[in-house]
């Protein structure tokens, strides 16, 4: 019970710090975690082993906080990374309870008179759940790591390996904390001669269906791409509408072909991603007049389990070709019907169209631009950033600028990628080293299930986006090159050090505190498992991999 109460108290303390993504609270909670770590006698004696990294040029002063607990005689090499994020989503969803969103005790009081959903009401009255923004996602998980580290640091000589703790901001949006930390992780690995055996994330796990109490262990992370389509049509007066080519209709056709289409689901060993989902579609006409739109864009969320970027780009370009062909055929058929209706002579509207990826567009622009094209692109990028454009719009501005340089008049779709990019990774049984890790995890989970009475199940892919994505990259060299070459503004907008991540190659798993309704006003963490049993599961894993 000692650990239980200590973890519960620390969770409440961390929740009480409003660390919503994009606010100075992310700095405040990093400061609190650094203070907690430095108060541990081991780190007070070894202050150099608490490492703080300020995010580059960050106006909010956000920071990564790390701590290296060296086991044995201080010369151990085997290392387990315990990492978690420290930001939360905002609290507007709490409505009138918003003032109490970060006060677990007060929230429990006011919720007694709230119109809670039936399941949340039962959980509140059970006394087994702690409510509050970030309690489950994932300050409870951070607290588990911190308290375990504190107790293990009391007798580090009994630990036959090292623990590297890492707490990162900016996870809920762009994963900026972990991305900036990757080179530092590599430096620490080399400076201390670390061999990373495993990375454990403690992000939340939850029921997959009503009544589900399975504790899932995820041996990898789903990846994410954000493919964008820039569509160049042909403008015309509305009184001569058939003389134009509609980029809007092309965008709509792309949505029809791709949105929630299971044909685009990526499967690996029996687990499948959700299909792509449209996130934004618009034409780019700035104001009203009776000229039809000239350009449009649309972009999608695209989850990945194992498919290479080269294959995905080929698939997306094929969809673009199909959309252009379908729109051309539809326009022609409607024009033919209109001519028949009006008694006019019909002439086919069919014409040439083209699909380009950004790499091909870049080469075309390079052939016509008289100066340094990269410097020109930098100027376009900087101007868009200075204007405060959304990152996706900045990538779009680059594509628009290059398309204008090329003087494209043919109906065209340019396919490219934009922020964010989350690499997919998983432990693969076809890789002997990774298969060995899976076997060990299965053994640990089976033993823990028997000891604890819990039902555990290993799954391949953590279904939510996670910082674990950046610790190990499965994409081949050709896919990595294509991603960077087809990502306008990559080095300024989202410079993930992919080669560094590939060099680290840390097997990444997610254990996770267990709870419900993350990102909802009824977010809550189940304490008997999260504070009572999960710490024993993590300790068992640590000792198993070190002994």
Short mmCIF file of C-alpha atoms in Angstrom, two decimals:
data_model
loop_
_atom_site.label_atom_id
_atom_site.label_comp_id
_atom_site.label_asym_id
_atom_site.label_seq_id
_atom_site.Cartn_x
_atom_site.Cartn_y
_atom_site.Cartn_z
CA UNK A 1 0.00 0.00 0.00
CA UNK A 2 2.99 2.31 0.50
CA UNK A 3 3.58 2.64 -3.24
CA UNK A 4 -0.14 2.95 -3.93
CA UNK A 5 -0.64 5.98 -1.70
CA UNK A 6 2.61 7.59 -2.81
CA UNK A 7 1.69 7.24 -6.50
CA UNK A 8 -1.84 8.50 -5.86
CA UNK A 9 -0.55 11.57 -4.01
CA UNK A 10 1.98 12.36 -6.72
CA UNK A 11 -0.62 11.89 -9.46
CA UNK A 12 -2.87 14.46 -7.77
CA UNK A 13 0.05 16.85 -7.49
CA UNK A 14 0.95 16.49 -11.16
CA UNK A 15 -2.69 16.84 -12.24
CA UNK A 16 -2.92 20.07 -10.20
CA UNK A 17 -0.39 21.67 -12.57
CA UNK A 18 -2.38 22.84 -15.64
CA UNK A 19 0.00 21.67 -18.37
CA UNK A 20 -2.28 22.02 -21.37
CA UNK A 21 -0.51 21.67 -24.69
CA UNK A 22 0.60 25.01 -26.03
CA UNK A 23 0.71 26.77 -22.64
CA UNK A 24 3.44 27.72 -20.17
CA UNK A 25 2.04 24.99 -17.93
CA UNK A 26 4.15 22.53 -19.91
CA UNK A 27 7.21 24.33 -18.54
CA UNK A 28 5.74 24.36 -15.02
CA UNK A 29 5.25 20.62 -14.88
CA UNK A 30 8.74 20.00 -16.23
CA UNK A 31 10.07 22.17 -13.40
CA UNK A 32 8.03 20.18 -10.87
CA UNK A 33 9.36 16.87 -12.20
CA UNK A 34 12.93 18.15 -12.17
CA UNK A 35 12.43 19.27 -8.56
CA UNK A 36 11.04 15.85 -7.62
CA UNK A 37 13.98 14.05 -9.23
CA UNK A 38 16.59 16.29 -7.63
CA UNK A 39 15.00 15.67 -4.21
CA UNK A 40 15.80 11.96 -4.50
CA UNK A 41 19.02 11.37 -2.52
CA UNK A 42 20.67 9.43 -5.35
CA UNK A 43 20.26 12.33 -7.77
CA UNK A 44 21.16 14.88 -5.11
CA UNK A 45 24.48 13.01 -4.90
CA UNK A 46 24.73 12.79 -8.72
CA UNK A 47 23.18 16.03 -9.99
CA UNK A 48 24.82 15.60 -13.40
CA UNK A 49 22.57 12.59 -14.02
CA UNK A 50 19.47 14.81 -14.13
CA UNK A 51 19.50 16.27 -17.63
CA UNK A 52 17.29 19.14 -18.74
CA UNK A 53 16.97 20.07 -22.40
CA UNK A 54 15.28 23.33 -23.40
CA UNK A 55 13.31 23.06 -26.63
CA UNK A 56 14.97 25.11 -29.34
CA UNK A 57 13.56 28.61 -29.90
CA UNK A 58 10.45 27.74 -27.90
CA UNK A 59 8.61 30.89 -26.75
CA UNK A 60 7.01 28.97 -23.87
CA UNK A 61 10.31 27.72 -22.49
CA UNK A 62 9.26 24.09 -22.59
CA UNK A 63 11.79 21.43 -21.64
CA UNK A 64 12.56 17.74 -21.71
CA UNK A 65 13.55 16.31 -18.32
CA UNK A 66 15.66 13.17 -18.11
CA UNK A 67 17.37 11.24 -15.33
CA UNK A 68 19.83 8.35 -15.55
CA UNK A 69 19.80 5.90 -12.65
CA UNK A 70 22.95 3.80 -12.88
CA UNK A 71 22.65 0.36 -11.35
CA UNK A 72 25.23 -2.07 -9.98
CA UNK A 73 28.69 -0.54 -9.60
CA UNK A 74 27.86 2.21 -12.09
CA UNK A 75 29.33 0.39 -15.08
CA UNK A 76 26.26 -1.52 -16.22
CA UNK A 77 25.37 -1.17 -19.90
CA UNK A 78 21.91 -2.75 -20.25
CA UNK A 79 19.37 0.06 -20.05
CA UNK A 80 15.59 0.41 -20.01
CA UNK A 81 14.06 3.72 -21.06
CA UNK A 82 10.96 4.74 -19.08
CA UNK A 83 9.29 7.60 -20.91
CA UNK A 84 6.07 9.56 -20.82
CA UNK A 85 4.55 12.84 -21.90
CA UNK A 86 3.66 15.66 -19.52
CA UNK A 87 1.19 17.75 -21.53
CA UNK A 88 -2.58 17.39 -21.65
CA UNK A 89 -5.37 18.48 -23.95
CA UNK A 90 -7.37 21.53 -22.87
CA UNK A 91 -10.38 21.62 -20.54
CA UNK A 92 -13.12 23.42 -22.46
CA UNK A 93 -15.08 20.17 -22.55
CA UNK A 94 -15.55 20.38 -18.75
CA UNK A 95 -18.08 23.19 -19.17
CA UNK A 96 -19.12 24.60 -15.80
CA UNK A 97 -16.74 22.17 -14.06
CA UNK A 98 -13.75 23.69 -15.86
CA UNK A 99 -12.47 25.53 -12.73
CA UNK A 100 -12.05 22.14 -11.02
CA UNK A 101 -10.60 20.16 -13.94
CA UNK A 102 -7.14 19.97 -12.32
CA UNK A 103 -8.31 19.36 -8.74
CA UNK A 104 -9.03 15.64 -8.36
CA UNK A 105 -10.55 15.88 -4.88
CA UNK A 106 -12.77 18.88 -5.63
CA UNK A 107 -13.86 17.38 -8.94
CA UNK A 108 -15.01 14.22 -7.17
CA UNK A 109 -17.12 16.37 -4.84
CA UNK A 110 -18.84 18.45 -7.52
CA UNK A 111 -19.37 15.40 -9.73
CA UNK A 112 -21.69 13.89 -7.11
CA UNK A 113 -24.32 16.39 -8.28
CA UNK A 114 -23.39 16.25 -11.97
CA UNK A 115 -25.36 14.63 -14.77
CA UNK A 116 -22.69 12.00 -15.37
CA UNK A 117 -23.08 9.18 -17.88
CA UNK A 118 -24.21 6.02 -16.11
CA UNK A 119 -20.85 4.26 -16.41
CA UNK A 120 -18.99 7.28 -15.03
CA UNK A 121 -21.50 7.57 -12.18
CA UNK A 122 -20.86 3.96 -11.15
CA UNK A 123 -17.10 4.50 -11.31
CA UNK A 124 -17.30 7.67 -9.22
CA UNK A 125 -19.37 5.99 -6.53
CA UNK A 126 -17.04 2.99 -6.42
CA UNK A 127 -14.21 5.15 -5.09
CA UNK A 128 -11.78 3.22 -7.30
CA UNK A 129 -11.35 5.95 -9.90
CA UNK A 130 -9.52 9.26 -9.80
CA UNK A 131 -11.11 11.91 -12.04
CA UNK A 132 -9.28 14.88 -13.54
CA UNK A 133 -7.71 16.20 -16.72
CA UNK A 134 -4.51 14.30 -17.32
CA UNK A 135 -5.01 11.79 -14.50
CA UNK A 136 -5.10 8.95 -17.02
CA UNK A 137 -3.47 10.62 -20.03
CA UNK A 138 -0.89 10.39 -18.64
CA UNK A 139 0.19 11.91 -15.36
CA UNK A 140 -0.73 8.76 -13.47
CA UNK A 141 1.72 6.90 -15.68
CA UNK A 142 4.41 9.52 -15.07
CA UNK A 143 3.84 9.25 -11.33
CA UNK A 144 4.28 5.47 -11.45
CA UNK A 145 7.68 5.88 -13.12
CA UNK A 146 8.82 8.60 -10.72
CA UNK A 147 7.88 6.73 -7.56
CA UNK A 148 9.42 3.48 -8.82
CA UNK A 149 12.64 5.31 -9.67
CA UNK A 150 12.71 6.90 -6.23
CA UNK A 151 12.49 3.51 -4.50
CA UNK A 152 14.91 1.74 -6.83
CA UNK A 153 17.39 4.56 -6.28
CA UNK A 154 17.51 3.72 -2.57
CA UNK A 155 19.60 0.63 -3.37
CA UNK A 156 20.95 1.12 -6.91
CA UNK A 157 23.59 -1.57 -6.40
CA UNK A 158 20.83 -4.18 -6.50
CA UNK A 159 19.75 -3.01 -9.95
CA UNK A 160 21.74 -4.93 -12.56
CA UNK A 161 21.23 -2.35 -15.27
CA UNK A 162 20.33 1.31 -15.80
CA UNK A 163 17.05 3.19 -15.95
CA UNK A 164 16.80 6.28 -18.11
CA UNK A 165 13.69 8.31 -17.31
CA UNK A 166 12.38 10.78 -19.87
CA UNK A 167 9.48 13.21 -19.58
CA UNK A 168 8.49 15.17 -22.68
CA UNK A 169 6.14 18.04 -23.61
CA UNK A 170 4.35 18.63 -26.91
CA UNK A 171 3.07 15.06 -27.32
CA UNK A 172 -0.60 15.86 -27.80
CA UNK A 173 0.08 17.74 -31.04
CA UNK A 174 3.44 17.56 -32.82
CA UNK A 175 5.64 15.32 -30.60
CA UNK A 176 8.20 18.10 -30.48
CA UNK A 177 9.71 17.05 -27.16
CA UNK A 178 10.71 13.51 -28.10
CA UNK A 179 11.82 14.60 -31.58
CA UNK A 180 14.27 17.15 -30.17
CA UNK A 181 15.43 14.64 -27.58
CA UNK A 182 16.51 11.97 -30.08
CA UNK A 183 20.02 13.37 -30.71
CA UNK A 184 20.48 13.79 -26.94
CA UNK A 185 19.41 10.18 -26.40
CA UNK A 186 22.05 9.14 -28.89
CA UNK A 187 24.67 11.26 -27.13
CA UNK A 188 23.80 9.76 -23.75
CA UNK A 189 23.93 6.28 -25.25
CA UNK A 190 27.45 6.88 -26.52
CA UNK A 191 28.73 8.80 -23.49
CA UNK A 192 27.57 6.18 -20.97
CA UNK A 193 27.97 3.13 -23.24
CA UNK A 194 24.29 2.25 -22.91
CA UNK A 195 22.64 -0.73 -24.58
CA UNK A 196 18.92 -0.07 -24.80
CA UNK A 197 17.10 -3.33 -24.15
CA UNK A 198 13.62 -1.86 -24.06
CA UNK A 199 11.61 1.37 -23.88
CA UNK A 200 8.46 1.32 -21.77
CA UNK A 201 5.83 4.00 -22.25
CA UNK A 202 3.10 4.28 -19.63
CA UNK A 203 0.48 6.04 -21.75
CA UNK A 204 -3.09 5.08 -20.95
CA UNK A 205 -4.76 1.85 -21.94
CA UNK A 206 -8.53 1.55 -21.95
CA UNK A 207 -11.44 -0.83 -22.60
CA UNK A 208 -11.84 -1.78 -26.25
CA UNK A 209 -15.55 -2.50 -25.77
CA UNK A 210 -18.18 -2.21 -23.01
CA UNK A 211 -17.22 -4.32 -20.03
CA UNK A 212 -13.69 -5.01 -21.25
CA UNK A 213 -11.19 -5.31 -18.37
CA UNK A 214 -8.25 -6.68 -20.36
CA UNK A 215 -4.91 -5.04 -19.65
CA UNK A 216 -3.32 -4.60 -23.07
CA UNK A 217 0.42 -4.55 -23.65
CA UNK A 218 1.37 -2.97 -26.97
CA UNK A 219 4.60 -4.03 -28.65
CA UNK A 220 4.69 -1.21 -31.16
CA UNK A 221 3.02 1.95 -32.35
CA UNK A 222 0.79 2.87 -35.27
CA UNK A 223 2.32 5.32 -37.72
CA UNK A 224 0.71 8.34 -39.32
CA UNK A 225 1.15 10.23 -42.56
CA UNK A 226 -0.71 13.35 -43.63
CA UNK A 227 -0.99 13.17 -47.43
CA UNK A 228 -2.12 16.36 -49.16
CA UNK A 229 -3.43 16.88 -52.68
CA UNK A 230 -3.05 20.25 -54.40
CA UNK A 231 -5.45 20.41 -57.33
CA UNK A 232 -5.00 22.77 -60.25
CA UNK A 233 -8.10 23.10 -62.39
CA UNK A 234 -9.05 25.71 -64.94
CA UNK A 235 -11.06 28.78 -64.10
CA UNK A 236 -13.87 30.11 -66.24
CA UNK A 237 -16.84 32.47 -66.11
CA UNK A 238 -19.89 30.76 -64.66
CA UNK A 239 -21.71 31.61 -67.88
CA UNK A 240 -19.25 29.32 -69.69
CA UNK A 241 -18.97 26.73 -66.92
CA UNK A 242 -18.23 23.79 -69.22
CA UNK A 243 -15.06 25.53 -70.42
CA UNK A 244 -13.47 25.11 -67.00
CA UNK A 245 -12.18 22.14 -65.04
CA UNK A 246 -13.41 21.91 -61.48
CA UNK A 247 -10.77 21.45 -58.73
CA UNK A 248 -13.60 21.30 -56.19
CA UNK A 249 -15.21 18.34 -57.88
CA UNK A 250 -11.79 16.68 -58.07
CA UNK A 251 -11.26 17.23 -54.34
CA UNK A 252 -14.71 15.79 -53.66
CA UNK A 253 -13.92 12.78 -55.82
CA UNK A 254 -10.68 12.20 -53.90
CA UNK A 255 -12.69 12.23 -50.68
CA UNK A 256 -15.20 9.79 -52.16
CA UNK A 257 -12.41 7.45 -53.24
CA UNK A 258 -10.29 7.58 -50.07
CA UNK A 259 -12.30 8.66 -47.03
CA UNK A 260 -13.00 5.71 -44.68
CA UNK A 261 -12.29 3.27 -47.50
CA UNK A 262 -11.11 -0.12 -46.09
CA UNK A 263 -9.13 -0.69 -49.29
CA UNK A 264 -6.58 1.70 -47.80
CA UNK A 265 -6.32 -0.08 -44.44
CA UNK A 266 -2.84 -1.35 -43.70
CA UNK A 267 -2.67 -4.81 -42.17
CA UNK A 268 0.18 -6.56 -40.43
CA UNK A 269 -0.10 -9.99 -38.83
CA UNK A 270 -3.86 -9.75 -38.45
CA UNK A 271 -4.07 -6.20 -37.04
CA UNK A 272 -5.45 -3.48 -39.29
CA UNK A 273 -5.36 0.29 -39.19
CA UNK A 274 -8.45 2.41 -39.42
CA UNK A 275 -8.90 3.68 -42.99
CA UNK A 276 -7.83 7.20 -44.00
CA UNK A 277 -10.11 10.03 -42.90
CA UNK A 278 -10.44 13.43 -44.51
CA UNK A 279 -9.33 16.23 -42.18
CA UNK A 280 -9.75 19.28 -44.42
CA UNK A 281 -11.04 20.09 -47.90
CA UNK A 282 -11.31 23.53 -49.44
CA UNK A 283 -10.92 25.45 -52.65
CA UNK A 284 -8.37 28.25 -52.50
CA UNK A 285 -10.43 31.05 -54.01
CA UNK A 286 -9.99 33.97 -51.59
CA UNK A 287 -13.25 35.83 -52.17
CA UNK A 288 -16.56 35.89 -54.02
CA UNK A 289 -16.84 36.61 -57.71
CA UNK A 290 -18.41 34.83 -60.68
CA UNK A 291 -15.18 33.14 -61.72
CA UNK A 292 -15.03 29.45 -60.86
CA UNK A 293 -12.26 28.32 -58.48
CA UNK A 294 -8.86 27.67 -59.99
CA UNK A 295 -7.28 25.53 -57.25
CA UNK A 296 -8.26 23.40 -54.27
CA UNK A 297 -6.66 21.16 -51.68
CA UNK A 298 -7.60 18.25 -49.48
CA UNK A 299 -5.70 16.28 -46.87
CA UNK A 300 -6.22 13.08 -44.95
CA UNK A 301 -5.17 11.28 -41.81
CA UNK A 302 -3.49 8.07 -42.96
CA UNK A 303 -2.56 5.41 -40.36
CA UNK A 304 0.23 2.94 -41.13
CA UNK A 305 1.20 -0.41 -39.64
CA UNK A 306 3.84 -1.74 -42.01
CA UNK A 307 3.31 -0.30 -45.48
CA UNK A 308 6.32 1.48 -46.95
CA UNK A 309 6.07 5.14 -47.99
CA UNK A 310 6.96 4.17 -51.56
CA UNK A 311 3.92 1.91 -51.74
CA UNK A 312 1.68 4.53 -50.14
CA UNK A 313 2.77 7.24 -52.57
CA UNK A 314 2.04 4.95 -55.52
CA UNK A 315 -1.40 4.26 -54.04
CA UNK A 316 -2.14 7.96 -53.53
CA UNK A 317 -1.01 8.90 -57.02
CA UNK A 318 -3.22 6.19 -58.44
CA UNK A 319 -6.17 7.64 -56.51
CA UNK A 320 -5.37 11.07 -57.94
CA UNK A 321 -5.29 9.72 -61.50
CA UNK A 322 -8.60 7.94 -60.95
CA UNK A 323 -10.15 11.11 -59.52
CA UNK A 324 -9.02 13.20 -62.48
CA UNK A 325 -10.29 10.60 -64.97
CA UNK A 326 -13.64 10.27 -63.19
CA UNK A 327 -14.17 14.03 -63.05
CA UNK A 328 -13.21 14.42 -66.70
CA UNK A 329 -15.61 11.67 -67.75
CA UNK A 330 -18.39 13.06 -65.58
CA UNK A 331 -17.94 16.58 -66.94
CA UNK A 332 -17.96 15.26 -70.49
CA UNK A 333 -21.10 13.18 -69.89
CA UNK A 334 -22.91 16.13 -68.34
CA UNK A 335 -21.88 18.41 -71.18
CA UNK A 336 -23.17 15.87 -73.69
CA UNK A 337 -26.50 15.71 -71.84
CA UNK A 338 -26.67 19.50 -71.71
CA UNK A 339 -26.03 19.76 -75.46
CA UNK A 340 -28.79 17.24 -76.10
CA UNK A 341 -31.13 19.18 -73.82
CA UNK A 342 -30.40 22.49 -75.55
CA UNK A 343 -29.98 21.12 -79.07
CA UNK A 344 -26.37 22.26 -79.38
CA UNK A 345 -23.66 20.44 -81.23
CA UNK A 346 -21.61 18.31 -78.84
CA UNK A 347 -17.81 18.21 -78.92
CA UNK A 348 -15.96 15.98 -76.38
CA UNK A 349 -14.39 17.75 -73.41
CA UNK A 350 -11.80 15.06 -72.80
CA UNK A 351 -8.27 16.41 -72.40
CA UNK A 352 -4.89 15.54 -70.93
CA UNK A 353 -4.39 15.62 -67.16
CA UNK A 354 -1.38 14.88 -64.98
CA UNK A 355 -0.40 13.69 -61.50
CA UNK A 356 2.89 14.77 -59.94
CA UNK A 357 4.44 14.03 -56.59
CA UNK A 358 6.33 16.92 -54.98
CA UNK A 359 9.68 15.46 -55.99
CA UNK A 360 8.67 15.64 -59.66
CA UNK A 361 7.28 19.17 -59.22
CA UNK A 362 10.56 20.26 -57.63
CA UNK A 363 12.54 18.94 -60.61
CA UNK A 364 10.23 20.75 -63.04
CA UNK A 365 10.67 24.01 -61.11
CA UNK A 366 14.42 23.54 -60.97
CA UNK A 367 14.44 23.38 -64.75
CA UNK A 368 12.75 26.77 -65.17
CA UNK A 369 13.89 28.81 -62.17
CA UNK A 370 17.00 30.84 -63.02
CA UNK A 371 18.40 31.12 -59.50
CA UNK A 372 18.85 29.03 -56.36
CA UNK A 373 15.53 27.18 -56.05
CA UNK A 374 16.20 26.00 -52.49
CA UNK A 375 16.83 29.58 -51.38
CA UNK A 376 13.57 30.61 -53.07
CA UNK A 377 11.70 27.85 -51.24
CA UNK A 378 13.26 29.00 -47.97
CA UNK A 379 11.95 32.52 -48.59
CA UNK A 380 8.44 31.21 -49.28
CA UNK A 381 8.62 29.05 -46.17
CA UNK A 382 9.88 31.86 -43.92
CA UNK A 383 7.24 34.27 -45.20
CA UNK A 384 4.47 31.77 -44.48
CA UNK A 385 5.83 31.05 -40.99
CA UNK A 386 6.11 34.78 -40.28
CA UNK A 387 2.47 35.21 -41.28
CA UNK A 388 1.49 32.61 -38.70
CA UNK A 389 0.20 30.08 -41.21
CA UNK A 390 -0.73 26.61 -40.06
CA UNK A 391 2.15 24.22 -40.85
CA UNK A 392 0.11 22.37 -43.44
CA UNK A 393 -0.67 25.65 -45.17
CA UNK A 394 3.04 26.48 -45.25
CA UNK A 395 3.73 23.25 -47.15
CA UNK A 396 0.85 24.11 -49.46
CA UNK A 397 2.30 27.60 -50.08
CA UNK A 398 5.54 25.99 -51.27
CA UNK A 399 3.67 23.71 -53.66
CA UNK A 400 1.62 26.64 -54.97
CA UNK A 401 4.76 28.73 -55.51
CA UNK A 402 6.53 25.98 -57.46
CA UNK A 403 3.43 25.24 -59.51
CA UNK A 404 3.21 28.93 -60.44
CA UNK A 405 6.89 28.93 -61.41
CA UNK A 406 6.21 26.02 -63.75
CA UNK A 407 3.23 27.78 -65.29
CA UNK A 408 1.04 24.67 -65.04
CA UNK A 409 -2.20 25.05 -67.01
CA UNK A 410 -3.06 21.38 -67.49
CA UNK A 411 -5.51 19.97 -64.89
CA UNK A 412 -3.07 18.60 -62.34
CA UNK A 413 -2.91 16.99 -58.91
CA UNK A 414 0.28 17.37 -56.87
CA UNK A 415 0.64 14.79 -54.10
CA UNK A 416 2.85 15.53 -51.09
CA UNK A 417 3.17 14.99 -47.34
CA UNK A 418 2.78 17.50 -44.53
CA UNK A 419 3.11 17.77 -40.76
CA UNK A 420 2.95 15.64 -38.69
CA UNK A 421 4.72 12.41 -39.51
CA UNK A 422 4.70 9.59 -36.95
CA UNK A 423 6.82 6.58 -37.91
CA UNK A 424 5.24 3.16 -37.50
CA UNK A 425 7.14 0.57 -35.58
CA UNK A 426 6.56 -2.81 -34.05
CA UNK A 427 8.52 -5.77 -32.78
CA UNK A 428 8.61 -8.31 -35.61
CA UNK A 429 8.77 -12.03 -35.12
CA UNK A 430 10.63 -12.44 -38.40
CA UNK A 431 13.55 -10.53 -36.83
CA UNK A 432 15.39 -12.88 -34.41
CA UNK A 433 16.41 -10.19 -31.90
CA UNK A 434 12.91 -8.73 -31.83
CA UNK A 435 11.28 -12.16 -31.66
CA UNK A 436 13.37 -12.82 -28.54
CA UNK A 437 12.02 -9.65 -26.92
CA UNK A 438 8.44 -10.68 -27.74
CA UNK A 439 9.05 -14.11 -26.21
CA UNK A 440 10.36 -12.53 -23.01
CA UNK A 441 7.41 -10.13 -22.82
CA UNK A 442 4.97 -13.00 -23.31
CA UNK A 443 6.65 -14.90 -20.48
CA UNK A 444 6.58 -11.89 -18.14
CA UNK A 445 2.93 -11.12 -18.96
CA UNK A 446 1.85 -14.73 -18.40
CA UNK A 447 3.60 -14.89 -15.03
CA UNK A 448 2.20 -11.54 -13.95
CA UNK A 449 -1.32 -12.51 -15.03
CA UNK A 450 -1.14 -15.61 -12.87
CA UNK A 451 0.25 -13.70 -9.89
CA UNK A 452 -2.14 -10.75 -10.13
CA UNK A 453 -5.34 -12.38 -11.39
CA UNK A 454 -5.44 -9.88 -14.26
CA UNK A 455 -6.13 -10.73 -17.90
CA UNK A 456 -3.28 -9.48 -20.08
CA UNK A 457 -3.10 -9.50 -23.86
CA UNK A 458 -0.21 -8.54 -26.13
CA UNK A 459 -1.16 -6.46 -29.16
CA UNK A 460 1.18 -5.18 -31.86
CA UNK A 461 0.10 -1.57 -32.27
CA UNK A 462 -0.79 1.04 -29.68
CA UNK A 463 -3.88 2.49 -31.37
CA UNK A 464 -3.30 6.13 -30.43
CA UNK A 465 -0.46 8.31 -31.66
CA UNK A 466 2.48 8.18 -29.29
CA UNK A 467 6.01 9.42 -28.73
CA UNK A 468 7.11 5.77 -28.88
CA UNK A 469 6.87 6.07 -32.67
CA UNK A 470 10.13 7.98 -32.81
CA UNK A 471 12.34 5.46 -30.97
CA UNK A 472 12.52 2.90 -33.75
CA UNK A 473 11.79 3.21 -37.48
CA UNK A 474 10.83 0.30 -39.69
CA UNK A 475 10.79 2.21 -43.00
CA UNK A 476 13.47 1.25 -45.49
CA UNK A 477 16.01 3.74 -46.85
CA UNK A 478 14.07 4.32 -50.08
CA UNK A 479 10.91 5.19 -48.15
CA UNK A 480 12.76 7.55 -45.80
CA UNK A 481 14.30 9.34 -48.78
CA UNK A 482 10.95 9.60 -50.58
CA UNK A 483 9.23 10.95 -47.48
CA UNK A 484 11.79 13.73 -47.11
CA UNK A 485 11.81 14.54 -50.83
CA UNK A 486 8.00 14.76 -50.97
CA UNK A 487 7.58 16.81 -47.77
CA UNK A 488 7.77 20.54 -48.67
CA UNK A 489 9.63 22.48 -45.99
CA UNK A 490 10.64 19.33 -44.13
CA UNK A 491 13.84 20.73 -42.59
CA UNK A 492 12.11 23.82 -41.22
CA UNK A 493 8.66 22.47 -40.38
CA UNK A 494 9.19 18.95 -39.07
CA UNK A 495 12.85 17.91 -39.09
CA UNK A 496 12.54 14.49 -37.51
CA UNK A 497 16.08 13.07 -37.28
CA UNK A 498 15.07 9.82 -38.94
CA UNK A 499 18.57 8.42 -39.23
CA UNK A 500 19.14 9.03 -35.52
CA UNK A 501 15.92 7.21 -34.66
CA UNK A 502 16.92 4.35 -36.93
CA UNK A 503 20.33 4.19 -35.25
CA UNK A 504 18.78 4.11 -31.76
CA UNK A 505 16.38 1.33 -32.79
CA UNK A 506 14.94 0.94 -29.27
CA UNK A 507 12.24 -1.75 -28.96
CA UNK A 508 9.26 0.29 -27.76
CA UNK A 509 6.34 -1.11 -25.79
CA UNK A 510 3.43 0.46 -23.92
CA UNK A 511 2.23 -0.91 -20.59
CA UNK A 512 0.04 1.93 -19.43
CA UNK A 513 -2.21 2.95 -16.61
CA UNK A 514 -5.78 1.77 -17.11
CA UNK A 515 -8.70 4.13 -17.30
CA UNK A 516 -11.58 5.53 -19.28
CA UNK A 517 -12.70 8.55 -21.30
CA UNK A 518 -9.35 10.17 -22.02
CA UNK A 519 -9.82 13.50 -23.83
CA UNK A 520 -13.33 13.68 -22.33
CA UNK A 521 -14.58 15.61 -19.31
CA UNK A 522 -15.13 12.31 -17.51
CA UNK A 523 -11.47 11.23 -17.87
CA UNK A 524 -10.54 8.92 -15.00
CA UNK A 525 -7.89 6.46 -13.94
CA UNK A 526 -8.60 3.08 -12.31
CA UNK A 527 -6.42 3.12 -9.22
CA UNK A 528 -6.43 -0.53 -8.05
CA UNK A 529 -4.62 -1.63 -11.22
CA UNK A 530 -2.75 1.56 -12.14
CA UNK A 531 -1.34 2.33 -8.69
CA UNK A 532 -1.55 -1.13 -7.14
CA UNK A 533 -0.64 -3.77 -9.71
CA UNK A 534 0.99 -1.98 -12.62
CA UNK A 535 4.08 -0.96 -10.59
CA UNK A 536 4.71 -4.63 -9.77
CA UNK A 537 4.37 -5.49 -13.48
CA UNK A 538 6.94 -2.86 -14.42
CA UNK A 539 9.34 -3.95 -11.66
CA UNK A 540 9.01 -7.55 -12.78
CA UNK A 541 9.89 -6.50 -16.34
CA UNK A 542 12.90 -4.46 -15.23
CA UNK A 543 14.38 -7.25 -13.14
CA UNK A 544 13.62 -9.87 -15.80
CA UNK A 545 15.54 -7.98 -18.50
CA UNK A 546 18.44 -7.18 -16.19
CA UNK A 547 18.88 -10.49 -14.35
#
